[in-house]
Amino acid sequence: NAEIDERTLREYYLKAFDLAQSYGDDYQKATTLHGVSLTYLYKKDTLSAMNYLQKAIERHPSAITKFWKAKYFYLTHQLDSAELYLKKGILSKTFSSKASCFNLLSEIEKKRFNHTQAYAYIDSFNAYRDSINDLKQHENIQQLNVRHALELKKKENEQEEERLYWITGLVILCII
């Protein structure tokens, strides 16, 4: 039954790939190929998994695809290779990529029983995660400020409109 589920999941990923290809979306193509790769990896077919992972990386070489490759190496117990890709990934410009890399580096060091380094990596992960949350919170506050300003402007416009109605009404009464 799990075999059927993996095959069905793989078919859905490949259909999603075709759809992404029709839209010309390289990131989505890479994401779906990565999904296919995972179905093979969980089936313990590491050769097919790596083949699809390489196709994903070719479609969209980025920090996230480096992380995917590191995760592949981690899941196949190739910790040195995983560490190499993760250290490339932490040079990324995005906080989320850095956070993911530091988190997995921490897991690698735990497996190596190097708890001091694992703690240092998890500390870095937490710092980036907190920065991401701070940025999201700042963005939410800015959105609230914009909404508030728009509501004030709308209320001001409604009051002005009401004032014009009163003035118009008074002018009409004076003319009559």
PDB file of C-alpha atoms in Angstrom:
ATOM      1  CA  ASN A   1       0.000   0.000   0.000  1.00  0.00           C
ATOM      2  CA  ALA A   2       2.884   2.388   0.779  1.00  0.00           C
ATOM      3  CA  GLU A   3       4.324   1.484  -2.639  1.00  0.00           C
ATOM      4  CA  ILE A   4       1.125   2.617  -4.351  1.00  0.00           C
ATOM      5  CA  ASP A   5       1.090   5.828  -2.320  1.00  0.00           C
ATOM      6  CA  GLU A   6       4.687   6.649  -3.267  1.00  0.00           C
ATOM      7  CA  ARG A   7       4.007   5.933  -6.934  1.00  0.00           C
ATOM      8  CA  THR A   8       0.832   8.048  -6.870  1.00  0.00           C
ATOM      9  CA  LEU A   9       2.645  10.856  -5.094  1.00  0.00           C
ATOM     10  CA  ARG A  10       5.415  10.712  -7.678  1.00  0.00           C
ATOM     11  CA  GLU A  11       2.820  10.899 -10.475  1.00  0.00           C
ATOM     12  CA  TYR A  12       1.269  13.998  -8.886  1.00  0.00           C
ATOM     13  CA  TYR A  13       4.677  15.619  -8.590  1.00  0.00           C
ATOM     14  CA  LEU A  14       5.352  14.921 -12.263  1.00  0.00           C
ATOM     15  CA  LYS A  15       1.959  16.396 -13.234  1.00  0.00           C
ATOM     16  CA  ALA A  16       2.806  19.453 -11.135  1.00  0.00           C
ATOM     17  CA  PHE A  17       6.143  19.622 -12.956  1.00  0.00           C
ATOM     18  CA  ASP A  18       4.360  19.652 -16.336  1.00  0.00           C
ATOM     19  CA  LEU A  19       2.105  22.446 -15.106  1.00  0.00           C
ATOM     20  CA  ALA A  20       5.083  24.458 -13.819  1.00  0.00           C
ATOM     21  CA  GLN A  21       6.806  23.902 -17.152  1.00  0.00           C
ATOM     22  CA  SER A  22       3.791  25.290 -19.007  1.00  0.00           C
ATOM     23  CA  TYR A  23       4.041  28.427 -16.836  1.00  0.00           C
ATOM     24  CA  GLY A  24       7.825  28.622 -17.191  1.00  0.00           C
ATOM     25  CA  ASP A  25       8.280  28.674 -13.399  1.00  0.00           C
ATOM     26  CA  ASP A  26      11.798  27.359 -12.729  1.00  0.00           C
ATOM     27  CA  TYR A  27      11.454  27.466  -8.951  1.00  0.00           C
ATOM     28  CA  GLN A  28       8.244  25.410  -9.041  1.00  0.00           C
ATOM     29  CA  LYS A  29       9.847  22.964 -11.484  1.00  0.00           C
ATOM     30  CA  ALA A  30      12.757  22.548  -9.074  1.00  0.00           C
ATOM     31  CA  THR A  31      10.413  22.109  -6.123  1.00  0.00           C
ATOM     32  CA  THR A  32       8.417  19.366  -7.824  1.00  0.00           C
ATOM     33  CA  LEU A  33      11.569  17.553  -8.957  1.00  0.00           C
ATOM     34  CA  HIS A  34      12.791  17.747  -5.361  1.00  0.00           C
ATOM     35  CA  GLY A  35       9.507  16.146  -4.285  1.00  0.00           C
ATOM     36  CA  VAL A  36      10.043  13.300  -6.753  1.00  0.00           C
ATOM     37  CA  SER A  37      13.556  12.941  -5.372  1.00  0.00           C
ATOM     38  CA  LEU A  38      12.176  12.545  -1.848  1.00  0.00           C
ATOM     39  CA  THR A  39       9.785   9.788  -2.906  1.00  0.00           C
ATOM     40  CA  TYR A  40      12.759   7.811  -4.232  1.00  0.00           C
ATOM     41  CA  LEU A  41      14.859   8.621  -1.187  1.00  0.00           C
ATOM     42  CA  TYR A  42      12.211   7.311   1.211  1.00  0.00           C
ATOM     43  CA  LYS A  43      12.013   4.197  -0.956  1.00  0.00           C
ATOM     44  CA  LYS A  44      15.816   3.868  -0.403  1.00  0.00           C
ATOM     45  CA  ASP A  45      16.488   4.317  -4.128  1.00  0.00           C
ATOM     46  CA  THR A  46      19.304   6.797  -3.583  1.00  0.00           C
ATOM     47  CA  LEU A  47      20.500   6.741  -7.205  1.00  0.00           C
ATOM     48  CA  SER A  48      17.108   7.871  -8.569  1.00  0.00           C
ATOM     49  CA  ALA A  49      16.754  10.314  -5.688  1.00  0.00           C
ATOM     50  CA  MET A  50      20.088  11.965  -6.519  1.00  0.00           C
ATOM     51  CA  ASN A  51      19.229  11.998 -10.228  1.00  0.00           C
ATOM     52  CA  TYR A  52      16.022  13.976  -9.622  1.00  0.00           C
ATOM     53  CA  LEU A  53      17.718  16.187  -7.063  1.00  0.00           C
ATOM     54  CA  GLN A  54      20.409  17.103  -9.618  1.00  0.00           C
ATOM     55  CA  LYS A  55      17.671  17.962 -12.126  1.00  0.00           C
ATOM     56  CA  ALA A  56      16.044  20.208  -9.504  1.00  0.00           C
ATOM     57  CA  ILE A  57      19.334  21.986  -8.809  1.00  0.00           C
ATOM     58  CA  GLU A  58      19.967  22.491 -12.538  1.00  0.00           C
ATOM     59  CA  ARG A  59      16.520  24.090 -12.903  1.00  0.00           C
ATOM     60  CA  HIS A  60      16.978  26.492  -9.999  1.00  0.00           C
ATOM     61  CA  PRO A  61      20.466  26.740  -8.488  1.00  0.00           C
ATOM     62  CA  SER A  62      19.947  28.626  -5.248  1.00  0.00           C
ATOM     63  CA  ALA A  63      20.477  28.464  -1.517  1.00  0.00           C
ATOM     64  CA  ILE A  64      17.356  26.334  -1.076  1.00  0.00           C
ATOM     65  CA  THR A  65      18.577  23.750  -3.576  1.00  0.00           C
ATOM     66  CA  LYS A  66      21.917  23.600  -1.750  1.00  0.00           C
ATOM     67  CA  PHE A  67      19.913  22.934   1.401  1.00  0.00           C
ATOM     68  CA  TRP A  68      17.977  20.158  -0.378  1.00  0.00           C
ATOM     69  CA  LYS A  69      21.248  18.530  -1.417  1.00  0.00           C
ATOM     70  CA  ALA A  70      22.589  18.857   2.126  1.00  0.00           C
ATOM     71  CA  LYS A  71      19.387  17.277   3.440  1.00  0.00           C
ATOM     72  CA  TYR A  72      19.835  14.405   0.959  1.00  0.00           C
ATOM     73  CA  PHE A  73      23.358  13.804   2.241  1.00  0.00           C
ATOM     74  CA  TYR A  74      22.141  14.065   5.829  1.00  0.00           C
ATOM     75  CA  LEU A  75      19.380  11.510   5.246  1.00  0.00           C
ATOM     76  CA  THR A  76      21.847   9.153   3.551  1.00  0.00           C
ATOM     77  CA  HIS A  77      24.255   9.535   6.507  1.00  0.00           C
ATOM     78  CA  GLN A  78      26.908  11.389   4.499  1.00  0.00           C
ATOM     79  CA  LEU A  79      27.424  13.986   7.183  1.00  0.00           C
ATOM     80  CA  ASP A  80      30.655  15.510   5.841  1.00  0.00           C
ATOM     81  CA  SER A  81      29.047  16.165   2.445  1.00  0.00           C
ATOM     82  CA  ALA A  82      25.926  17.553   4.117  1.00  0.00           C
ATOM     83  CA  GLU A  83      28.059  19.872   6.219  1.00  0.00           C
ATOM     84  CA  LEU A  84      29.907  21.114   3.130  1.00  0.00           C
ATOM     85  CA  TYR A  85      26.666  22.108   1.377  1.00  0.00           C
ATOM     86  CA  LEU A  86      25.198  23.628   4.524  1.00  0.00           C
ATOM     87  CA  LYS A  87      28.244  25.816   5.021  1.00  0.00           C
ATOM     88  CA  LYS A  88      27.753  27.060   1.449  1.00  0.00           C
ATOM     89  CA  GLY A  89      24.081  27.607   2.247  1.00  0.00           C
ATOM     90  CA  ILE A  90      24.762  29.821   5.249  1.00  0.00           C
ATOM     91  CA  LEU A  91      26.405  32.293   2.860  1.00  0.00           C
ATOM     92  CA  SER A  92      22.944  32.862   1.401  1.00  0.00           C
ATOM     93  CA  LYS A  93      21.374  36.305   1.525  1.00  0.00           C
ATOM     94  CA  THR A  94      18.046  35.049   2.877  1.00  0.00           C
ATOM     95  CA  PHE A  95      17.487  34.616   6.589  1.00  0.00           C
ATOM     96  CA  SER A  96      15.228  31.592   6.081  1.00  0.00           C
ATOM     97  CA  SER A  97      17.917  29.718   4.127  1.00  0.00           C
ATOM     98  CA  LYS A  98      20.515  30.567   6.759  1.00  0.00           C
ATOM     99  CA  ALA A  99      18.182  29.464   9.542  1.00  0.00           C
ATOM    100  CA  SER A 100      17.452  26.128   7.834  1.00  0.00           C
ATOM    101  CA  CYS A 101      21.163  25.495   7.293  1.00  0.00           C
ATOM    102  CA  PHE A 102      22.106  26.288  10.904  1.00  0.00           C
ATOM    103  CA  ASN A 103      19.308  24.029  12.157  1.00  0.00           C
ATOM    104  CA  LEU A 104      20.512  21.059  10.097  1.00  0.00           C
ATOM    105  CA  LEU A 105      24.147  21.766  11.022  1.00  0.00           C
ATOM    106  CA  SER A 106      23.042  21.486  14.635  1.00  0.00           C
ATOM    107  CA  GLU A 107      21.457  18.091  13.910  1.00  0.00           C
ATOM    108  CA  ILE A 108      24.692  16.896  12.285  1.00  0.00           C
ATOM    109  CA  GLU A 109      26.748  17.938  15.297  1.00  0.00           C
ATOM    110  CA  LYS A 110      24.299  16.159  17.616  1.00  0.00           C
ATOM    111  CA  LYS A 111      24.829  12.963  15.608  1.00  0.00           C
ATOM    112  CA  ARG A 112      28.574  13.462  16.012  1.00  0.00           C
ATOM    113  CA  PHE A 113      28.076  14.012  19.762  1.00  0.00           C
ATOM    114  CA  ASN A 114      29.649  17.447  19.427  1.00  0.00           C
ATOM    115  CA  HIS A 115      27.093  19.134  21.647  1.00  0.00           C
ATOM    116  CA  THR A 116      29.026  22.384  22.085  1.00  0.00           C
ATOM    117  CA  GLN A 117      29.026  23.025  18.331  1.00  0.00           C
ATOM    118  CA  ALA A 118      25.428  21.798  18.058  1.00  0.00           C
ATOM    119  CA  TYR A 119      24.437  24.370  20.652  1.00  0.00           C
ATOM    120  CA  ALA A 120      26.322  27.119  18.789  1.00  0.00           C
ATOM    121  CA  TYR A 121      24.521  26.238  15.550  1.00  0.00           C
ATOM    122  CA  ILE A 122      21.110  26.103  17.226  1.00  0.00           C
ATOM    123  CA  ASP A 123      21.867  29.473  18.806  1.00  0.00           C
ATOM    124  CA  SER A 124      22.540  30.892  15.319  1.00  0.00           C
ATOM    125  CA  PHE A 125      19.358  29.228  14.052  1.00  0.00           C
ATOM    126  CA  ASN A 126      17.370  30.890  16.833  1.00  0.00           C
ATOM    127  CA  ALA A 127      18.925  34.282  16.075  1.00  0.00           C
ATOM    128  CA  TYR A 128      17.898  34.074  12.414  1.00  0.00           C
ATOM    129  CA  ARG A 129      14.468  32.705  13.289  1.00  0.00           C
ATOM    130  CA  ASP A 130      13.980  35.609  15.699  1.00  0.00           C
ATOM    131  CA  SER A 131      15.114  38.056  13.010  1.00  0.00           C
ATOM    132  CA  ILE A 132      12.609  36.552  10.590  1.00  0.00           C
ATOM    133  CA  ASN A 133       9.864  36.910  13.194  1.00  0.00           C
ATOM    134  CA  ASP A 134      10.922  40.504  13.933  1.00  0.00           C
ATOM    135  CA  LEU A 135      10.791  41.351  10.224  1.00  0.00           C
ATOM    136  CA  LYS A 136       7.357  39.765   9.907  1.00  0.00           C
ATOM    137  CA  GLN A 137       6.157  41.642  12.974  1.00  0.00           C
ATOM    138  CA  HIS A 138       7.534  44.929  11.603  1.00  0.00           C
ATOM    139  CA  GLU A 139       5.833  44.234   8.278  1.00  0.00           C
ATOM    140  CA  ASN A 140       2.536  43.495  10.063  1.00  0.00           C
ATOM    141  CA  ILE A 141       2.808  46.746  12.023  1.00  0.00           C
ATOM    142  CA  GLN A 142       3.441  48.674   8.797  1.00  0.00           C
ATOM    143  CA  GLN A 143       0.390  47.052   7.209  1.00  0.00           C
ATOM    144  CA  LEU A 144      -1.714  48.003  10.235  1.00  0.00           C
ATOM    145  CA  ASN A 145      -0.455  51.593  10.039  1.00  0.00           C
ATOM    146  CA  VAL A 146      -1.376  51.762   6.359  1.00  0.00           C
ATOM    147  CA  ARG A 147      -4.850  50.317   7.067  1.00  0.00           C
ATOM    148  CA  HIS A 148      -5.332  52.782   9.906  1.00  0.00           C
ATOM    149  CA  ALA A 149      -4.300  55.713   7.702  1.00  0.00           C
ATOM    150  CA  LEU A 150      -6.680  54.525   4.967  1.00  0.00           C
ATOM    151  CA  GLU A 151      -9.535  54.204   7.442  1.00  0.00           C
ATOM    152  CA  LEU A 152      -8.851  57.709   8.788  1.00  0.00           C
ATOM    153  CA  LYS A 153      -8.818  59.095   5.238  1.00  0.00           C
ATOM    154  CA  LYS A 154     -12.058  57.261   4.432  1.00  0.00           C
ATOM    155  CA  LYS A 155     -13.704  58.623   7.583  1.00  0.00           C
ATOM    156  CA  GLU A 156     -12.425  62.128   6.757  1.00  0.00           C
ATOM    157  CA  ASN A 157     -13.850  61.835   3.230  1.00  0.00           C
ATOM    158  CA  GLU A 158     -17.188  60.642   4.611  1.00  0.00           C
ATOM    159  CA  GLN A 159     -17.292  63.616   7.011  1.00  0.00           C
ATOM    160  CA  GLU A 160     -16.439  66.019   4.183  1.00  0.00           C
ATOM    161  CA  GLU A 161     -19.140  64.482   2.025  1.00  0.00           C
ATOM    162  CA  GLU A 162     -21.669  64.842   4.861  1.00  0.00           C
ATOM    163  CA  ARG A 163     -20.625  68.471   5.374  1.00  0.00           C
ATOM    164  CA  LEU A 164     -21.142  69.159   1.644  1.00  0.00           C
ATOM    165  CA  TYR A 165     -24.638  67.657   1.841  1.00  0.00           C
ATOM    166  CA  TRP A 166     -25.505  69.976   4.739  1.00  0.00           C
ATOM    167  CA  ILE A 167     -24.113  73.020   2.972  1.00  0.00           C
ATOM    168  CA  THR A 168     -25.934  72.114  -0.229  1.00  0.00           C
ATOM    169  CA  GLY A 169     -29.130  71.602   1.735  1.00  0.00           C
ATOM    170  CA  LEU A 170     -28.777  74.991   3.449  1.00  0.00           C
ATOM    171  CA  VAL A 171     -28.072  76.745   0.153  1.00  0.00           C
ATOM    172  CA  ILE A 172     -31.161  75.157  -1.386  1.00  0.00           C
ATOM    173  CA  LEU A 173     -33.251  76.235   1.648  1.00  0.00           C
ATOM    174  CA  CYS A 174     -31.910  79.789   1.381  1.00  0.00           C
ATOM    175  CA  ILE A 175     -32.720  79.930  -2.332  1.00  0.00           C
ATOM    176  CA  ILE A 176     -36.296  78.738  -1.730  1.00  0.00           C
TER     177      ILE A 176
END
